[in-house]
Coordinates of C-alpha atoms and ligand atoms in Angstrom, one line a residue:
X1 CA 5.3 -19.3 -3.2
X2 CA 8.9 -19.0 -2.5
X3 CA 11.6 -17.5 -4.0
X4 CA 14.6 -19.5 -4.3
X5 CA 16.6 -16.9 -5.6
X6 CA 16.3 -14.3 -2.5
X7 CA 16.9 -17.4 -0.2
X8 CA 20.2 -17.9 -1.8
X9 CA 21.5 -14.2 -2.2
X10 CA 20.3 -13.1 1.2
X11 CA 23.3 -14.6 3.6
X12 CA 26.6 -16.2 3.6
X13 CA 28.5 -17.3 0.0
X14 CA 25.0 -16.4 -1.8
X15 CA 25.8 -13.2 -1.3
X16 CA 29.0 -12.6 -2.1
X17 CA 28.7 -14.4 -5.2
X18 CA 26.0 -12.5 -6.4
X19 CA 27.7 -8.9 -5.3
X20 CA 30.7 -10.3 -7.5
X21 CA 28.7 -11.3 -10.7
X22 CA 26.8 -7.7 -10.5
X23 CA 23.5 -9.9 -10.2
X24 CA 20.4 -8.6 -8.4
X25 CA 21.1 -8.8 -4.3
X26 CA 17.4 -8.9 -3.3
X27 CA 17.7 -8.5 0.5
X28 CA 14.5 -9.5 3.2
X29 CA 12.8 -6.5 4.0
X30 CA 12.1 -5.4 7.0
X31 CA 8.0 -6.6 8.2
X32 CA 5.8 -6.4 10.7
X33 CA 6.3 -9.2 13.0
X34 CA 2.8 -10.7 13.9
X35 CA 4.3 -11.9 17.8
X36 CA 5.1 -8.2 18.8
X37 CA 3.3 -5.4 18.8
X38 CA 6.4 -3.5 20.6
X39 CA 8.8 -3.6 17.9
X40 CA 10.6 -0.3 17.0
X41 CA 8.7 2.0 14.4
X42 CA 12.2 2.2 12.5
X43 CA 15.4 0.3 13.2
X44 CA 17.5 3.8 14.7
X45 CA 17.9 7.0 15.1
X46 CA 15.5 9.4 13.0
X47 CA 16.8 12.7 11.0
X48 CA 14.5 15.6 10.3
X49 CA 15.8 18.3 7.7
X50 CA 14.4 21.1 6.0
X51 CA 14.9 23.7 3.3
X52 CA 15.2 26.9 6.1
X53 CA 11.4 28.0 5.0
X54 CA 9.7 25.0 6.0
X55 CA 11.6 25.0 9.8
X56 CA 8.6 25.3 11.8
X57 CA 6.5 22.8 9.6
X58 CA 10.3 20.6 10.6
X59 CA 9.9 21.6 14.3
X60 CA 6.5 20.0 14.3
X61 CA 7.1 16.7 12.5
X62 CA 10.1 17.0 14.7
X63 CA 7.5 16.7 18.0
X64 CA 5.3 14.3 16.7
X65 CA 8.1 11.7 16.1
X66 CA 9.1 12.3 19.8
X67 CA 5.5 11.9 20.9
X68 CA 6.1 8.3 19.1
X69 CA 9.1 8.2 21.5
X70 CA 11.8 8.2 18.8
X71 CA 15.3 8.8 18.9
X72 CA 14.7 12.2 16.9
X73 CA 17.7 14.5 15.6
X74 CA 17.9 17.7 13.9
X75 CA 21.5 17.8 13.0
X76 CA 23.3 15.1 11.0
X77 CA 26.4 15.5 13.4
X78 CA 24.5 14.6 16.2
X79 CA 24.4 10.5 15.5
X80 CA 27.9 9.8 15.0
X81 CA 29.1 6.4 14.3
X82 CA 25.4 5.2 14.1
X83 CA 22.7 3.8 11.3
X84 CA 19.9 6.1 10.7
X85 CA 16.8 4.6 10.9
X86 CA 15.3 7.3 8.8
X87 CA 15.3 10.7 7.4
X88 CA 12.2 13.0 7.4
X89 CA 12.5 15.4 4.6
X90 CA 10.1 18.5 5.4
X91 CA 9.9 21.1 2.0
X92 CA 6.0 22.2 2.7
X93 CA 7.4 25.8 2.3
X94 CA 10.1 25.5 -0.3
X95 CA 9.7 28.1 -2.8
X96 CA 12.0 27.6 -5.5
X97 CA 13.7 24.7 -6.6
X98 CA 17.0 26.2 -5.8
X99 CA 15.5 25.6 -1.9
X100 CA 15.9 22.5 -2.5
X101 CA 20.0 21.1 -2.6
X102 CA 20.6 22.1 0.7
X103 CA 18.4 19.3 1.8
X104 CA 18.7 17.0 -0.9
X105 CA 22.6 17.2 -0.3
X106 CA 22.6 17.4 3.7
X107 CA 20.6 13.7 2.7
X108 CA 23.1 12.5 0.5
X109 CA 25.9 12.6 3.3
X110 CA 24.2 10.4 5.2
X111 CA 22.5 7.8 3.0
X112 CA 26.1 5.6 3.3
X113 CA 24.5 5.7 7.2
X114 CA 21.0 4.0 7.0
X115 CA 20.2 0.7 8.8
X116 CA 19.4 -2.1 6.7
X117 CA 15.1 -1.4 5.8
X118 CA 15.6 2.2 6.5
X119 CA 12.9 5.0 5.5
X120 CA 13.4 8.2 3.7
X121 CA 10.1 10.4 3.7
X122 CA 9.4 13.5 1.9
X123 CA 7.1 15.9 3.6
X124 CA 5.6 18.7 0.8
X125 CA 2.9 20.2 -1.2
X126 CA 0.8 19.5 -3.8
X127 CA 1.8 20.7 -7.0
X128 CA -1.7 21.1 -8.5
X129 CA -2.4 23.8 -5.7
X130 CA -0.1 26.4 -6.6
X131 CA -0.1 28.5 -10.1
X132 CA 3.5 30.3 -9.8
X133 CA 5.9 28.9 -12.1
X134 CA 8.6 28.4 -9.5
X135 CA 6.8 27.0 -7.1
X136 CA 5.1 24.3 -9.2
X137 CA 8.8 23.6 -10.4
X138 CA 9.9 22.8 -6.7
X139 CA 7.0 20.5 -5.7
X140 CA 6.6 18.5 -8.8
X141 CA 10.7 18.7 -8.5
X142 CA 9.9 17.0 -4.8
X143 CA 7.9 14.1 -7.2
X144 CA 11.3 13.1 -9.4
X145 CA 14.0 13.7 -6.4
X146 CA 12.0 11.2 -4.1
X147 CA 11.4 8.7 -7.2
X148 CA 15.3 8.7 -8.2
X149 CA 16.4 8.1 -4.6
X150 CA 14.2 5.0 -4.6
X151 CA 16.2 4.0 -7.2
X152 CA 19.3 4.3 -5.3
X153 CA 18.8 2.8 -1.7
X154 CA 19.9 -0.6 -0.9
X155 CA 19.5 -3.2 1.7
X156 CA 15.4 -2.8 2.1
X157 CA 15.5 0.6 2.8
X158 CA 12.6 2.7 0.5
X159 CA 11.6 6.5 0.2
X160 CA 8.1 7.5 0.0
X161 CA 6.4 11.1 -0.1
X162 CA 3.5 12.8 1.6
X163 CA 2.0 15.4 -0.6
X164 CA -0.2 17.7 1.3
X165 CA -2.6 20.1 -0.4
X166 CA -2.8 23.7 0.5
X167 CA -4.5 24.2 3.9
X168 CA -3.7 20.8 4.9
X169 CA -1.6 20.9 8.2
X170 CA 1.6 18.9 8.3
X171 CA -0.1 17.9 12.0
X172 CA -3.2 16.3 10.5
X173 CA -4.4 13.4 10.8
X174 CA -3.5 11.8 7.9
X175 CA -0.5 13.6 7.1
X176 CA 0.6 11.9 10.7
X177 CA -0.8 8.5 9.8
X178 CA 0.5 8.6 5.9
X179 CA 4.0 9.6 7.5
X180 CA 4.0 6.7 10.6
X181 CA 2.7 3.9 7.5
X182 CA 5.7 5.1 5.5
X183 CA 8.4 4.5 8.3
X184 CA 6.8 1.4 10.1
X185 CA 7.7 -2.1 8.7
X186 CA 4.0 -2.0 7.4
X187 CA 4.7 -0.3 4.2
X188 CA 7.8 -3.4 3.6
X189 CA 7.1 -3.2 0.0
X190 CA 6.1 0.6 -1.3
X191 CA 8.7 2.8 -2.5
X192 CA 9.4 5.1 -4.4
X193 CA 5.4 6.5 -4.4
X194 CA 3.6 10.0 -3.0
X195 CA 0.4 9.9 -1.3
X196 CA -2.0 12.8 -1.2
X197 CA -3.4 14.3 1.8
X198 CA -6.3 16.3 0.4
X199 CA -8.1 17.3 3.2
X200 CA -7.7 17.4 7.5
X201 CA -10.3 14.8 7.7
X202 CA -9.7 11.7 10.2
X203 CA -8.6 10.7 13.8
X204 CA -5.6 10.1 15.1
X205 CA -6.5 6.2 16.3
X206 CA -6.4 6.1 20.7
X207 CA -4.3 3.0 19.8
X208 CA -1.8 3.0 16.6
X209 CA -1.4 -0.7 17.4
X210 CA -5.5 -1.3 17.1
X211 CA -6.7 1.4 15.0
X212 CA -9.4 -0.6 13.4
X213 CA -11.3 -1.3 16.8
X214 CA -14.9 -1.3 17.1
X215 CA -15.0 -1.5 12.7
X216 CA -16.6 -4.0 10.6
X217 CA -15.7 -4.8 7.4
X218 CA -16.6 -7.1 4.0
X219 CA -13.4 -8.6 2.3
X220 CA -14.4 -10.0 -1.0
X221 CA -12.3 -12.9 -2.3
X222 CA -11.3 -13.8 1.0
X223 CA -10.4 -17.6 0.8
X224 CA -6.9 -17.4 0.0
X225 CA -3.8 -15.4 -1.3
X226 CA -4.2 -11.9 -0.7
X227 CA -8.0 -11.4 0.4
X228 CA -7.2 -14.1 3.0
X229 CA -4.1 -11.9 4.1
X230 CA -6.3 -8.7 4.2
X231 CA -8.2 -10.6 7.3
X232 CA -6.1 -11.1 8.8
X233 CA -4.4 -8.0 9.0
X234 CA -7.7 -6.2 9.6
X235 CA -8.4 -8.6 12.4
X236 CA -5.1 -8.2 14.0
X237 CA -6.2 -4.2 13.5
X238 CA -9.0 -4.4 16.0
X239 CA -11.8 -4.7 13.2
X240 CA -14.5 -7.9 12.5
X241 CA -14.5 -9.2 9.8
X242 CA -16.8 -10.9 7.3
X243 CA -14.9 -13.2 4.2
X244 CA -17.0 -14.0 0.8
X245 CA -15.9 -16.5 -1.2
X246 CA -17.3 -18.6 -4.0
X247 CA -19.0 -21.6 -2.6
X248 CA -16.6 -24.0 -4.6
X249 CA -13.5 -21.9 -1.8
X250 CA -15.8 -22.7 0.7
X251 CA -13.5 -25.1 3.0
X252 CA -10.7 -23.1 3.0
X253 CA -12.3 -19.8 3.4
X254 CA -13.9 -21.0 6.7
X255 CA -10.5 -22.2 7.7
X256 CA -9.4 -18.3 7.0
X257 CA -12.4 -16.3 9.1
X258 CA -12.5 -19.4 12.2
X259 CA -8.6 -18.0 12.7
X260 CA -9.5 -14.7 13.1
X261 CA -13.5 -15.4 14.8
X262 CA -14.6 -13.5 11.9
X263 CA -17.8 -14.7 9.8
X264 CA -17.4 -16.6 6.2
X265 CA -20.2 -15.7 3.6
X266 CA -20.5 -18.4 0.2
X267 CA -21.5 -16.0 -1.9
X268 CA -20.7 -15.1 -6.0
X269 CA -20.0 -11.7 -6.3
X270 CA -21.4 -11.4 -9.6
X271 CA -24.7 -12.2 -8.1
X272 CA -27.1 -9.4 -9.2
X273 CA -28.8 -9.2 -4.9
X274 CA -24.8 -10.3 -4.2
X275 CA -24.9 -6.3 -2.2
X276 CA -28.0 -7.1 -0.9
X277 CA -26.5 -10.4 0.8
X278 CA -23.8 -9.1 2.6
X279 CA -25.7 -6.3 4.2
X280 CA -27.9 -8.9 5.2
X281 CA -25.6 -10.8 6.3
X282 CA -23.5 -8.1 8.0
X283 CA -26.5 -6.6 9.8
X284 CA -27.6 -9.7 11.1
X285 CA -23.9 -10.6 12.7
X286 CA -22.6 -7.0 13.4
X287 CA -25.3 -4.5 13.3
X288 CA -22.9 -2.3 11.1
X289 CA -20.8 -1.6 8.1
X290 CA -17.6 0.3 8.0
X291 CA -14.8 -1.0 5.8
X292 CA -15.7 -3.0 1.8
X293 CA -12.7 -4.4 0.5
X294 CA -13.2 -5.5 -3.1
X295 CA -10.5 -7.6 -3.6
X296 CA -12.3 -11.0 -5.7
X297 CA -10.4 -11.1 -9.0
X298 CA -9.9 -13.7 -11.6
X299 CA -7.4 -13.7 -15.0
X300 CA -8.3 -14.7 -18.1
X301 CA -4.9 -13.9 -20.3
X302 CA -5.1 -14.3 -23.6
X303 CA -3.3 -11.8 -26.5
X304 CA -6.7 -10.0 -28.1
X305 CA -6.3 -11.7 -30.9
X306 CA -7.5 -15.0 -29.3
X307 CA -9.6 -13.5 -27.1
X308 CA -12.8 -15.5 -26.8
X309 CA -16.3 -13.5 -25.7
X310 CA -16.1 -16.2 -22.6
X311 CA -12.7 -15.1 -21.6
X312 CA -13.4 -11.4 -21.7
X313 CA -17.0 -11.5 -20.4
X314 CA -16.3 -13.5 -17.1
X315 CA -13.4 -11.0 -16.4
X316 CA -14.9 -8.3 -16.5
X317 CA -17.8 -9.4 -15.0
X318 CA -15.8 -10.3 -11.3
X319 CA -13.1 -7.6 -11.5
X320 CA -15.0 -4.4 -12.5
X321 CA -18.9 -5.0 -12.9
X322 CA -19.4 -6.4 -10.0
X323 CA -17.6 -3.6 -7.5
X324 CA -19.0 -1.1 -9.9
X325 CA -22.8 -2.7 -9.1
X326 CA -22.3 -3.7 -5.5
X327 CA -21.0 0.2 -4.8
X328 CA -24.4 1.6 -5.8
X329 CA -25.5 -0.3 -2.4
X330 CA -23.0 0.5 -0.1
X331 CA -22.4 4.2 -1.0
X332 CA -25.8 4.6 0.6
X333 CA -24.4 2.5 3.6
X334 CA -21.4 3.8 4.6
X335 CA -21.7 7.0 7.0
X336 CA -18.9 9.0 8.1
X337 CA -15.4 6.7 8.7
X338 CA -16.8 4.4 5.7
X339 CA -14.0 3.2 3.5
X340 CA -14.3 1.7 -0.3
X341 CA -10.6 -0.1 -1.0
X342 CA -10.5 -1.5 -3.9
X343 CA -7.7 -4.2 -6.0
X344 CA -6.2 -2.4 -8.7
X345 CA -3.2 -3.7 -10.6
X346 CA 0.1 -2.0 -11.9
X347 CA -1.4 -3.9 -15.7
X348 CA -3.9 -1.2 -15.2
X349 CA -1.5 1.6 -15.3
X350 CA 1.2 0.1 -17.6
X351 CA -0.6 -2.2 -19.3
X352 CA 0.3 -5.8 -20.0
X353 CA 0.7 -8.2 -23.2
X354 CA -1.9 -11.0 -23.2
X355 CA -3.9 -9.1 -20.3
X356 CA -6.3 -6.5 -22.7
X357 CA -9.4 -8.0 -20.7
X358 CA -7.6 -7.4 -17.1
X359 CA -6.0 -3.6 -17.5
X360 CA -9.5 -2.9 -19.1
X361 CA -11.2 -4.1 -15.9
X362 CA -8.2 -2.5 -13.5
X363 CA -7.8 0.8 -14.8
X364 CA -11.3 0.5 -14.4
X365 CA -11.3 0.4 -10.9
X366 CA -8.7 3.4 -11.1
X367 CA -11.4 5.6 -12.6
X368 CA -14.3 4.4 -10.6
X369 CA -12.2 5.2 -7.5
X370 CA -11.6 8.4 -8.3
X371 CA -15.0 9.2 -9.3
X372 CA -16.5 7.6 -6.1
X373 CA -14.4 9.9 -4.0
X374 CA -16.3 13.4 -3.9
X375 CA -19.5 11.1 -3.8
X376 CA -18.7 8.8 -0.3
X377 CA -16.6 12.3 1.0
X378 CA -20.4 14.0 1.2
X379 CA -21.0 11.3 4.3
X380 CA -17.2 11.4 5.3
X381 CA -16.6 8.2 3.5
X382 CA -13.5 7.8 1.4
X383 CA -12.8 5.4 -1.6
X384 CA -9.1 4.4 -2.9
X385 CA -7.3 1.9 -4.6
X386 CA -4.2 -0.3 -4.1
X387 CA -2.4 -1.4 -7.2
X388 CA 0.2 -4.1 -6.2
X389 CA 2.7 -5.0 -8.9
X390 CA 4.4 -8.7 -8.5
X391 CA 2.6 -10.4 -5.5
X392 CA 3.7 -14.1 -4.5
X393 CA 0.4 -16.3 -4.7
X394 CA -0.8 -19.3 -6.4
X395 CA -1.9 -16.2 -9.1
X396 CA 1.0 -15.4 -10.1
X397 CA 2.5 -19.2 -9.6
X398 CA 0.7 -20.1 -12.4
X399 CA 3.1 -17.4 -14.6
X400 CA 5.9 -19.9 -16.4
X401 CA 9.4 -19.6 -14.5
X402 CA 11.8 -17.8 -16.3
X403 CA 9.2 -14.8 -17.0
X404 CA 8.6 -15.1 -13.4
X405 CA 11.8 -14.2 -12.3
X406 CA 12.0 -11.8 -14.4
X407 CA 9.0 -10.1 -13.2
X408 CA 10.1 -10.6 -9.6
X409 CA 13.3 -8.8 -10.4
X410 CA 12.4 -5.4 -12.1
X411 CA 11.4 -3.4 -8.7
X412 CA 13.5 -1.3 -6.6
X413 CA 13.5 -3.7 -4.6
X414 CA 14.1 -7.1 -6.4
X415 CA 11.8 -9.1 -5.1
X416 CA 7.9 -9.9 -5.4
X417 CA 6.7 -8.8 -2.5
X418 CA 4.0 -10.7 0.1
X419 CA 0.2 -10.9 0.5
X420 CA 0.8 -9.3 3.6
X421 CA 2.8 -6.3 1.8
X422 CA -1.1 -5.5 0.2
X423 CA -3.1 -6.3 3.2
X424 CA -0.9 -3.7 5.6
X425 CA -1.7 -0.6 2.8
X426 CA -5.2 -2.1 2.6
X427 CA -5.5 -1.8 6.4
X428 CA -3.9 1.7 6.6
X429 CA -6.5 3.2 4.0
X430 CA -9.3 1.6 6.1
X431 CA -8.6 2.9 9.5
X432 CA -9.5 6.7 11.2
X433 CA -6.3 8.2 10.3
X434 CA -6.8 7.7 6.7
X435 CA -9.9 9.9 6.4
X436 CA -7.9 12.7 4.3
X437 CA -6.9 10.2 1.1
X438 CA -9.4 10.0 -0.8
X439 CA -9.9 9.0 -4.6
X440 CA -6.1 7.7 -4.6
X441 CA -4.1 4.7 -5.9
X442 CA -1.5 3.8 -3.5
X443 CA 1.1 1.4 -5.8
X444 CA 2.4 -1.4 -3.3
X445 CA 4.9 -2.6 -5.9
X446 CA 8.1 -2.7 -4.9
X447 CA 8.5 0.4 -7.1
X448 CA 8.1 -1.4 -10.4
X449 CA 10.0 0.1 -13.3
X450 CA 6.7 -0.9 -15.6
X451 CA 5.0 2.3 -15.6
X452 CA 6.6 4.5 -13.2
Ligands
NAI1 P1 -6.3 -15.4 -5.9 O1 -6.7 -16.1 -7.2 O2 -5.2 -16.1 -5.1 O3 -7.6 -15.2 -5.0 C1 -8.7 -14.6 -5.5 C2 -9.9 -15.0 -4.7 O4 -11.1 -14.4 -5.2 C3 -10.1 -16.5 -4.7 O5 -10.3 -17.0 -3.4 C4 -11.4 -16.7 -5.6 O6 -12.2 -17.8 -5.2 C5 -12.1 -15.4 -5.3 N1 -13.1 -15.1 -6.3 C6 -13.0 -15.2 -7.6 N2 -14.1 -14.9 -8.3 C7 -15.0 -14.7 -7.3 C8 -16.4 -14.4 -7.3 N3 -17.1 -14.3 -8.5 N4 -17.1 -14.2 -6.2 C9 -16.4 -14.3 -5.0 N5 -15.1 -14.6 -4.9 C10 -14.4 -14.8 -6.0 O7 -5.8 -14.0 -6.3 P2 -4.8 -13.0 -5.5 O8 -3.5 -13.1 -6.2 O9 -4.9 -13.1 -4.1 O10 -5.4 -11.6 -6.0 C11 -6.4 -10.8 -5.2 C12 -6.7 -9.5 -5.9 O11 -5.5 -8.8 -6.1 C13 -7.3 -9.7 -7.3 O12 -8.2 -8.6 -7.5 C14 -6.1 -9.5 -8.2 O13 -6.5 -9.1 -9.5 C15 -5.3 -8.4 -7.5 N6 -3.9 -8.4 -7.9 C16 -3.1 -9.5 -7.6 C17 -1.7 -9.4 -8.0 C18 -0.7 -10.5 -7.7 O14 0.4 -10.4 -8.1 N7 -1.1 -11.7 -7.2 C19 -1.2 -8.2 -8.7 C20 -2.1 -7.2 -8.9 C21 -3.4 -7.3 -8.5

């Protein structure tokens, strides 16, 4: 689905009409590009800062963006008359909240500077560790800088956060592969959200470019729209890749898995042996399971007080009862690197009119996530969740035009973002480097002001 309204506003008299008017000047953000794997991580220069405490925890981040062979600076000064391509913000060892300005201001100076789908990343610790009044103050004060300086960027460019927990290295793997996702073109359409690094689990992947080789994984709803993208991004990844589909999808998801030499599997996931079937199936093809997406959904929208038992039954039945019976299966399955990612929905977290049946069934998959977790982390599993908020696909092109741009239009961003948008955090959770986020949500929303 396209949107007229960004193709207008983002070049030539589009634009300068709609910076006149004061209307919404959506801009296209700054993706992957499928033809190269060589394009740069960020588009210039890269500025770390620190609060003084957390120098050495700097000095390291510092390294590891020149082992990426970037253009790395410690000193604002030092890249005159140049964009930034991003700023690294490193507070792991802020104590007070009055460590904080220095930074937050030595930021400010520069944000005039950023290139066009800059990054800003926050590097710091969890909250929930720490007990001390003032120290709880500075990192949850970490969770409503980065939030408001979503808010404020322009032109693409997003801010993100790494939350370590105590004990977690700003070296490890994941804390390496949450920070890279956050400043590559992969993360287009996530802003203003913090991940949690829990633990030092993970491997940092041979090959960032193919971090999925040698993995197999299921992708449930794979036809079309965004399951259909997740294939394809998990293919490009290095993984195989089995689709299921309904039988009545069956043309078109065959079209999907022949592009990427993966293997299609007709199947209903509401099935009661539907588990059974794919392991079947994936044995017989692969010999192995790493990665289960459960992505299948359906809507039935109706305001409660039309709901019919039809409407509310069949919903729930795809979007929550099935993941919920085909996980009692592969939670045996998966061994260490295994990865449960599952579709949430920003409706689950804010809620949405006429969608009781669907937030019931998404905020569903929220909880089951997070009580999944400490069960798969006993192999060396993990299990998270993606909510995306407005996604372009023949789902949402169903939703009547004028609420639709309106929908499009309350992000950070101002735009709905692309199946692909999903499919690149999907991919991120699934590979090695992942291993230390577990039981998490990752919003891939565009920063949606609907329950943030
Ligand atoms: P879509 O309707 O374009 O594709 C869903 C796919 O799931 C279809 O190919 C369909 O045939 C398949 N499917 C449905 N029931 C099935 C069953 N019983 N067994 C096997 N396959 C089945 O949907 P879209 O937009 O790609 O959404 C994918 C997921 O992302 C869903 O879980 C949805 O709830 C979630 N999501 C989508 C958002 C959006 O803006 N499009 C926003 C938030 C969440």
């Amino acid at each position: 689905m396209s949107d007229t309204y960004l193709d207008l506003v983002s070049r030539g008299w589009g634009k300068s009409a709609a910076k006149k008017l004061g209307l919404p000047q959506p801009v296209r953000l700054r993706r992957t590009d499928p033809a190269s794997v060589d394009q740069p991580l960020v588009p210039g220069p890269v500025l770390v800062l620190d609060d003084g405490a957390s120098q050495r925890a700097a000095d390291d981040v510092a390294e590891a963006l020149l082992g990426w062979h970037l253009d790395v600076r410690r000193d604002p000064e030092l890249a005159k008359g140049r964009r930034w391509g991003a700023v690294v913000l490193v507070v792991t060892d802020a104590a007070s909240p009055a460590a904080l300005g220095g930074p937050a201001l030595a930021l400010g100076g520069v944000l005039r500077r950023m290139a066009p789908g800059g990054r800003i990343v926050t590097i710091s610790r969890r909250a929930d560790d720490a007990t001390d009044p003032s120290l709880v103050a500075v990192r949850q004060g970490v969770d409503g800088f980065l939030r408001s300086l979503a808010k404020e960027l322009r032109a693409g460019a997003t801010a993100n956060g790494v939350v370590l927990a105590d004990g977690v290295p700003v070296l490890a793997p994941s804390a390496l592969g949450a920070l890279r996702f956050f400043l590559s073109a992969r993360s287009a359409f996530v802003d203003g959200q913090l991940l949690q690094v829990l633990t030092a689990d993970g491997e940092v992947p041979a090959d960032w470019t193919r971090p999925l080789t040698g993995r197999v994984a299921v992708v449930t709803g794979a036809a079309r729209g965004i399951g259909a993208a997740i294939v394809r991004v998990l293919a490009r990844d290095g993984a195989r890749v089995v689709g299921v589909d309904v039988p009545a999808a069956g043309d078109s998801l065959s079209r999907v898995m022949n592009e990427v030499r993966g293997s299609a599997l007709q199947l209903d996931i509401t099935a009661e042996d539907a588990a059974e079937r794919i392991l079947e199936h994936v044995r017989e093809r692969y010999g192995r399971l790493d990665v289960v997406v459960h992505n299948a959904g359906i809507l039935r929208d109706k305001l409660l007080a039309n709901m019919t038992e039809d409407r509310w039954n069949d919903l729930l039945a795809v979007n929550i009862l099935a993941p919920l019976r085909m996980n009692e299966t592969f939670t045996d399955e998966l061994g260490a690197g295994g990865r449960i990612i599952s579709l949430a929905s920003t409706s689950g977290i804010a809620g949405n009119r006429g969608q009781t049946n669907y937030a019931t069934a998404k905020a569903g998959i929220i909880g089951m996530t997070r009580a999944l977790a400490p069960v798969v982390a006993a192999a060396g599993a993990t299990a998270n969740a993606v909510a995306p908020g407005f996604i372009e696909t023949d789902m949402t092109a169903r939703i009547p035009p004028m609420p639709r741009q309106i929908a499009r239009r309350v992000n950070s961003l101002q735009q709905g973002g692309q199946p692909v948008d999903v499919a690149e955090a999907i991919a991120f959770l699934a590979s090695p480097q992942a291993g230390g986020v577990n039981g998490q949500t990752l919003r891939v929303c565009g920063q949606n002001m609907v329950g943030q």
